[in-house]
Amino acid sequence: MTPVVQGPTVDAQTRCIHYRTALDVIAIRFACCGEYYPCHRCHEETADHASRPWPAGSRDELAILCGVCWTELTLDEYVEAPQCPHCSAAFNPVCALHHPLYFE
């Protein structure tokens, strides 16, 4: 089953109104609700609850969605790779600045 991405997406590759460069092609499954959103701002603006990061020890959770090939990645796969290990789509390296919002 193809995951649903919540929030204000602008294309089929999970880009949103906040982040929409060529490299912004992932969505994050939030630990608080299990729903995919393109970014923390989308979650903040459209979810009816506060977000919380994935706890330490959750690195094997499928929580990242590549918007190019729609493969779900574990947190470890995402954090360790500059690109999707399945389709080679490049990920935005600046997103690492937001990792504390998503992962402990």
PDB file of C-alpha atoms in Angstrom:
ATOM      1  CA  MET A   1       0.000   0.000   0.000  1.00  0.00           C
ATOM      2  CA  THR A   2       1.351   3.435  -0.934  1.00  0.00           C
ATOM      3  CA  PRO A   3       1.749   5.715   2.086  1.00  0.00           C
ATOM      4  CA  VAL A   4      -0.286   8.908   2.217  1.00  0.00           C
ATOM      5  CA  VAL A   5       1.626  12.146   2.760  1.00  0.00           C
ATOM      6  CA  GLN A   6      -0.286  14.689   4.834  1.00  0.00           C
ATOM      7  CA  GLY A   7       0.064  18.464   4.624  1.00  0.00           C
ATOM      8  CA  PRO A   8       0.409  21.002   1.845  1.00  0.00           C
ATOM      9  CA  THR A   9       2.391  19.074  -0.763  1.00  0.00           C
ATOM     10  CA  VAL A  10       3.080  20.775  -4.082  1.00  0.00           C
ATOM     11  CA  ASP A  11       3.987  17.760  -6.222  1.00  0.00           C
ATOM     12  CA  ALA A  12       4.047  13.964  -6.365  1.00  0.00           C
ATOM     13  CA  GLN A  13       7.583  13.808  -4.937  1.00  0.00           C
ATOM     14  CA  THR A  14       6.511  15.002  -1.445  1.00  0.00           C
ATOM     15  CA  ARG A  15       7.762  18.582  -1.797  1.00  0.00           C
ATOM     16  CA  CYS A  16       5.751  21.072   0.230  1.00  0.00           C
ATOM     17  CA  ILE A  17       5.048  24.785   0.393  1.00  0.00           C
ATOM     18  CA  HIS A  18       7.938  25.196   2.858  1.00  0.00           C
ATOM     19  CA  TYR A  19      10.668  23.119   1.194  1.00  0.00           C
ATOM     20  CA  ARG A  20      10.536  22.531  -2.538  1.00  0.00           C
ATOM     21  CA  THR A  21      14.021  22.453  -4.023  1.00  0.00           C
ATOM     22  CA  ALA A  22      15.084  19.650  -6.346  1.00  0.00           C
ATOM     23  CA  LEU A  23      16.609  17.879  -3.315  1.00  0.00           C
ATOM     24  CA  ASP A  24      13.563  18.094  -1.038  1.00  0.00           C
ATOM     25  CA  VAL A  25      12.197  14.660  -1.882  1.00  0.00           C
ATOM     26  CA  ILE A  26      11.504  12.959   1.431  1.00  0.00           C
ATOM     27  CA  ALA A  27       8.629  12.797   3.857  1.00  0.00           C
ATOM     28  CA  ILE A  28       8.976  11.887   7.515  1.00  0.00           C
ATOM     29  CA  ARG A  29       6.669   9.566   9.432  1.00  0.00           C
ATOM     30  CA  PHE A  30       6.186  11.313  12.742  1.00  0.00           C
ATOM     31  CA  ALA A  31       6.603   9.253  15.910  1.00  0.00           C
ATOM     32  CA  CYS A  32       3.658  10.993  17.576  1.00  0.00           C
ATOM     33  CA  CYS A  33       1.016   9.940  15.053  1.00  0.00           C
ATOM     34  CA  GLY A  34       2.558   7.553  12.538  1.00  0.00           C
ATOM     35  CA  GLU A  35       1.591   9.869   9.671  1.00  0.00           C
ATOM     36  CA  TYR A  36       3.925  11.042   6.913  1.00  0.00           C
ATOM     37  CA  TYR A  37       4.463  14.782   6.461  1.00  0.00           C
ATOM     38  CA  PRO A  38       6.925  16.576   4.167  1.00  0.00           C
ATOM     39  CA  CYS A  39       8.382  18.604   7.043  1.00  0.00           C
ATOM     40  CA  HIS A  40       8.028  19.737  10.636  1.00  0.00           C
ATOM     41  CA  ARG A  41       6.258  22.905   9.590  1.00  0.00           C
ATOM     42  CA  CYS A  42       3.609  20.968   7.656  1.00  0.00           C
ATOM     43  CA  HIS A  43       2.974  18.835  10.745  1.00  0.00           C
ATOM     44  CA  GLU A  44       2.832  21.901  12.988  1.00  0.00           C
ATOM     45  CA  GLU A  45       0.342  23.651  10.719  1.00  0.00           C
ATOM     46  CA  THR A  46      -1.993  20.762   9.929  1.00  0.00           C
ATOM     47  CA  ALA A  47      -1.847  18.130  12.693  1.00  0.00           C
ATOM     48  CA  ASP A  48      -4.064  18.506  15.741  1.00  0.00           C
ATOM     49  CA  HIS A  49      -1.274  17.654  18.186  1.00  0.00           C
ATOM     50  CA  ALA A  50       2.340  18.496  19.009  1.00  0.00           C
ATOM     51  CA  SER A  51       5.102  16.546  17.341  1.00  0.00           C
ATOM     52  CA  ARG A  52       7.685  14.504  19.166  1.00  0.00           C
ATOM     53  CA  PRO A  53      10.941  13.052  17.867  1.00  0.00           C
ATOM     54  CA  TRP A  54      11.638   9.376  17.399  1.00  0.00           C
ATOM     55  CA  PRO A  55      13.277   8.129  20.605  1.00  0.00           C
ATOM     56  CA  ALA A  56      16.865   6.939  20.680  1.00  0.00           C
ATOM     57  CA  GLY A  57      16.917   3.275  19.750  1.00  0.00           C
ATOM     58  CA  SER A  58      14.365   3.712  16.957  1.00  0.00           C
ATOM     59  CA  ARG A  59      16.879   3.757  14.130  1.00  0.00           C
ATOM     60  CA  ASP A  60      15.411   0.611  12.581  1.00  0.00           C
ATOM     61  CA  GLU A  61      11.934   2.161  12.202  1.00  0.00           C
ATOM     62  CA  LEU A  62      10.618   2.689   8.673  1.00  0.00           C
ATOM     63  CA  ALA A  63      10.068   6.418   8.982  1.00  0.00           C
ATOM     64  CA  ILE A  64      11.417   8.088   5.836  1.00  0.00           C
ATOM     65  CA  LEU A  65       9.679   8.030   2.476  1.00  0.00           C
ATOM     66  CA  CYS A  66      11.662   8.734  -0.681  1.00  0.00           C
ATOM     67  CA  GLY A  67       9.399  10.902  -2.805  1.00  0.00           C
ATOM     68  CA  VAL A  68      11.063   9.783  -6.023  1.00  0.00           C
ATOM     69  CA  CYS A  69      10.670   5.994  -5.765  1.00  0.00           C
ATOM     70  CA  TRP A  70       8.273   5.886  -2.783  1.00  0.00           C
ATOM     71  CA  THR A  71      10.466   3.433  -0.900  1.00  0.00           C
ATOM     72  CA  GLU A  72      10.255   3.541   2.878  1.00  0.00           C
ATOM     73  CA  LEU A  73      13.638   3.794   4.564  1.00  0.00           C
ATOM     74  CA  THR A  74      14.707   3.218   8.121  1.00  0.00           C
ATOM     75  CA  LEU A  75      15.997   6.176  10.068  1.00  0.00           C
ATOM     76  CA  ASP A  76      19.494   4.663   9.877  1.00  0.00           C
ATOM     77  CA  GLU A  77      19.319   4.254   6.099  1.00  0.00           C
ATOM     78  CA  TYR A  78      18.323   7.876   5.734  1.00  0.00           C
ATOM     79  CA  VAL A  79      20.799   9.375   8.200  1.00  0.00           C
ATOM     80  CA  GLU A  80      23.706   7.370   6.786  1.00  0.00           C
ATOM     81  CA  ALA A  81      23.114   8.090   3.091  1.00  0.00           C
ATOM     82  CA  PRO A  82      23.298  11.284   1.018  1.00  0.00           C
ATOM     83  CA  GLN A  83      20.894   9.670  -1.455  1.00  0.00           C
ATOM     84  CA  CYS A  84      18.204   7.039  -1.632  1.00  0.00           C
ATOM     85  CA  PRO A  85      19.812   3.586  -1.504  1.00  0.00           C
ATOM     86  CA  HIS A  86      17.116   2.294  -3.885  1.00  0.00           C
ATOM     87  CA  CYS A  87      16.836   4.904  -6.658  1.00  0.00           C
ATOM     88  CA  SER A  88      19.891   7.124  -5.985  1.00  0.00           C
ATOM     89  CA  ALA A  89      17.800  10.302  -5.692  1.00  0.00           C
ATOM     90  CA  ALA A  90      19.898  12.873  -3.841  1.00  0.00           C
ATOM     91  CA  PHE A  91      18.664  14.083  -0.454  1.00  0.00           C
ATOM     92  CA  ASN A  92      19.014  17.653   0.774  1.00  0.00           C
ATOM     93  CA  PRO A  93      22.072  17.720   3.082  1.00  0.00           C
ATOM     94  CA  VAL A  94      20.734  20.857   4.800  1.00  0.00           C
ATOM     95  CA  CYS A  95      17.909  18.741   6.237  1.00  0.00           C
ATOM     96  CA  ALA A  96      20.451  17.429   8.749  1.00  0.00           C
ATOM     97  CA  LEU A  97      19.992  20.739  10.577  1.00  0.00           C
ATOM     98  CA  HIS A  98      16.434  19.603  11.388  1.00  0.00           C
ATOM     99  CA  HIS A  99      17.304  16.102  12.592  1.00  0.00           C
ATOM    100  CA  PRO A 100      16.841  17.044  16.288  1.00  0.00           C
ATOM    101  CA  LEU A 101      13.199  17.854  15.489  1.00  0.00           C
ATOM    102  CA  TYR A 102      12.666  14.334  14.163  1.00  0.00           C
ATOM    103  CA  PHE A 103      15.122  12.005  15.940  1.00  0.00           C
ATOM    104  CA  GLU A 104      16.656  11.902  19.428  1.00  0.00           C
TER     105      GLU A 104
END
